[in-house]
PDB file of C-alpha atoms in Angstrom:
ATOM      1  CA  MET Y   1     -53.798  65.354  10.610  1.00  0.00           C
ATOM      2  CA  GLY Y   2     -50.358  65.189  11.266  1.00  0.00           C
ATOM      3  CA  LEU Y   3     -48.850  67.163   8.500  1.00  0.00           C
ATOM      4  CA  THR Y   4     -51.256  70.092   9.647  1.00  0.00           C
ATOM      5  CA  VAL Y   5     -49.859  69.793  13.412  1.00  0.00           C
ATOM      6  CA  ASP Y   6     -46.378  69.842  11.963  1.00  0.00           C
ATOM      7  CA  VAL Y   7     -47.075  72.759   9.495  1.00  0.00           C
ATOM      8  CA  LEU Y   8     -48.877  74.812  12.353  1.00  0.00           C
ATOM      9  CA  ASP Y   9     -46.243  74.229  14.658  1.00  0.00           C
ATOM     10  CA  ASP Y  10     -43.468  75.209  11.993  1.00  0.00           C
ATOM     11  CA  LEU Y  11     -45.334  78.542  11.122  1.00  0.00           C
ATOM     12  CA  ASP Y  12     -45.951  79.005  14.979  1.00  0.00           C
ATOM     13  CA  THR Y  13     -42.184  79.486  15.036  1.00  0.00           C
ATOM     14  CA  HIS Y  14     -41.870  81.351  11.897  1.00  0.00           C
ATOM     15  CA  ASN Y  15     -40.362  78.703  10.321  1.00  0.00           C
ATOM     16  CA  LEU Y  16     -41.597  79.217   6.900  1.00  0.00           C
ATOM     17  CA  GLN Y  17     -39.279  77.146   5.129  1.00  0.00           C
ATOM     18  CA  ALA Y  18     -39.857  73.989   7.053  1.00  0.00           C
ATOM     19  CA  ALA Y  19     -43.357  74.352   6.994  1.00  0.00           C
ATOM     20  CA  ALA Y  20     -43.151  74.691   3.195  1.00  0.00           C
ATOM     21  CA  GLN Y  21     -40.779  71.510   2.818  1.00  0.00           C
ATOM     22  CA  ALA Y  22     -43.491  69.403   4.527  1.00  0.00           C
ATOM     23  CA  ALA Y  23     -45.714  70.250   2.472  1.00  0.00           C
ATOM     24  CA  LEU Y  24     -43.753  69.393  -0.624  1.00  0.00           C
ATOM     25  CA  GLN Y  25     -42.401  66.148   0.897  1.00  0.00           C
ATOM     26  CA  GLU Y  26     -46.228  64.984   1.872  1.00  0.00           C
ATOM     27  CA  ASN Y  27     -47.548  62.135  -0.577  1.00  0.00           C
ATOM     28  CA  ASN Y  28     -51.341  61.896   0.703  1.00  0.00           C
ATOM     29  CA  ALA Y  29     -53.018  64.504  -1.645  1.00  0.00           C
ATOM     30  CA  ILE Y  30     -56.203  63.876   1.103  1.00  0.00           C
ATOM     31  CA  ALA Y  31     -53.546  65.735   4.370  1.00  0.00           C
ATOM     32  CA  LEU Y  32     -52.579  68.333   1.583  1.00  0.00           C
ATOM     33  CA  ILE Y  33     -55.997  69.210   0.863  1.00  0.00           C
ATOM     34  CA  GLU Y  34     -57.187  69.051   4.308  1.00  0.00           C
ATOM     35  CA  LEU Y  35     -53.802  71.704   5.362  1.00  0.00           C
ATOM     36  CA  LEU Y  36     -54.896  73.702   2.218  1.00  0.00           C
ATOM     37  CA  GLU Y  37     -58.757  74.278   3.512  1.00  0.00           C
ATOM     38  CA  MET Y  38     -57.354  75.103   6.968  1.00  0.00           C
ATOM     39  CA  LEU Y  39     -54.582  77.577   5.470  1.00  0.00           C
ATOM     40  CA  TRP Y  40     -57.014  79.287   3.110  1.00  0.00           C
ATOM     41  CA  SER Y  41     -59.820  79.544   5.503  1.00  0.00           C
ATOM     42  CA  CYS Y  42     -57.853  80.849   8.512  1.00  0.00           C
ATOM     43  CA  GLU Y  43     -55.960  83.806   8.728  1.00  0.00           C
ATOM     44  CA  VAL Y  44     -52.580  82.241   9.980  1.00  0.00           C
ATOM     45  CA  LYS Y  45     -49.335  84.459   9.436  1.00  0.00           C
ATOM     46  CA  GLY Y  46     -47.176  82.867   6.616  1.00  0.00           C
ATOM     47  CA  ALA Y  47     -49.961  80.684   5.308  1.00  0.00           C
ATOM     48  CA  ASN Y  48     -49.071  81.943   1.679  1.00  0.00           C
ATOM     49  CA  ALA Y  49     -45.902  80.296   1.338  1.00  0.00           C
ATOM     50  CA  VAL Y  50     -47.476  76.681   2.516  1.00  0.00           C
ATOM     51  CA  ILE Y  51     -50.319  77.554   0.330  1.00  0.00           C
ATOM     52  CA  ASP Y  52     -48.413  77.758  -2.753  1.00  0.00           C
ATOM     53  CA  ALA Y  53     -46.144  74.469  -1.793  1.00  0.00           C
ATOM     54  CA  VAL Y  54     -49.140  72.643  -1.295  1.00  0.00           C
ATOM     55  CA  LEU Y  55     -50.693  73.305  -4.723  1.00  0.00           C
ATOM     56  CA  GLN Y  56     -47.103  72.539  -6.140  1.00  0.00           C
ATOM     57  CA  ARG Y  57     -47.329  69.212  -4.340  1.00  0.00           C
ATOM     58  CA  LEU Y  58     -50.704  68.655  -5.165  1.00  0.00           C
ATOM     59  CA  GLN Y  59     -49.695  69.402  -8.749  1.00  0.00           C
ATOM     60  CA  GLN Y  60     -46.822  66.862  -8.746  1.00  0.00           C
ATOM     61  CA  LEU Y  61     -48.730  63.939  -7.604  1.00  0.00           C
ATOM     62  CA  ARG Y  62     -51.290  64.722 -10.000  1.00  0.00           C
ATOM     63  CA  ALA Y  63     -48.644  64.481 -12.841  1.00  0.00           C
ATOM     64  CA  LEU Y  64     -47.650  60.965 -11.399  1.00  0.00           C
ATOM     65  CA  ARG Y  65     -51.150  59.348 -11.858  1.00  0.00           C
TER      66      ARG Y  65
END
């Protein structure tokens, strides 16, 4: 849940780069999936940039398996 809160804080302050970077540095796939689900279902301004970062990170983590 910490990732989601951090990203929402960054989005609230219009810091899209920090929000995307937080997603790209996350190693917990479950946290990423929860964030993706929340961003996908809610209309949060700037969410698309973070959704792209989450999907990219999930692909990276999958490749490491």
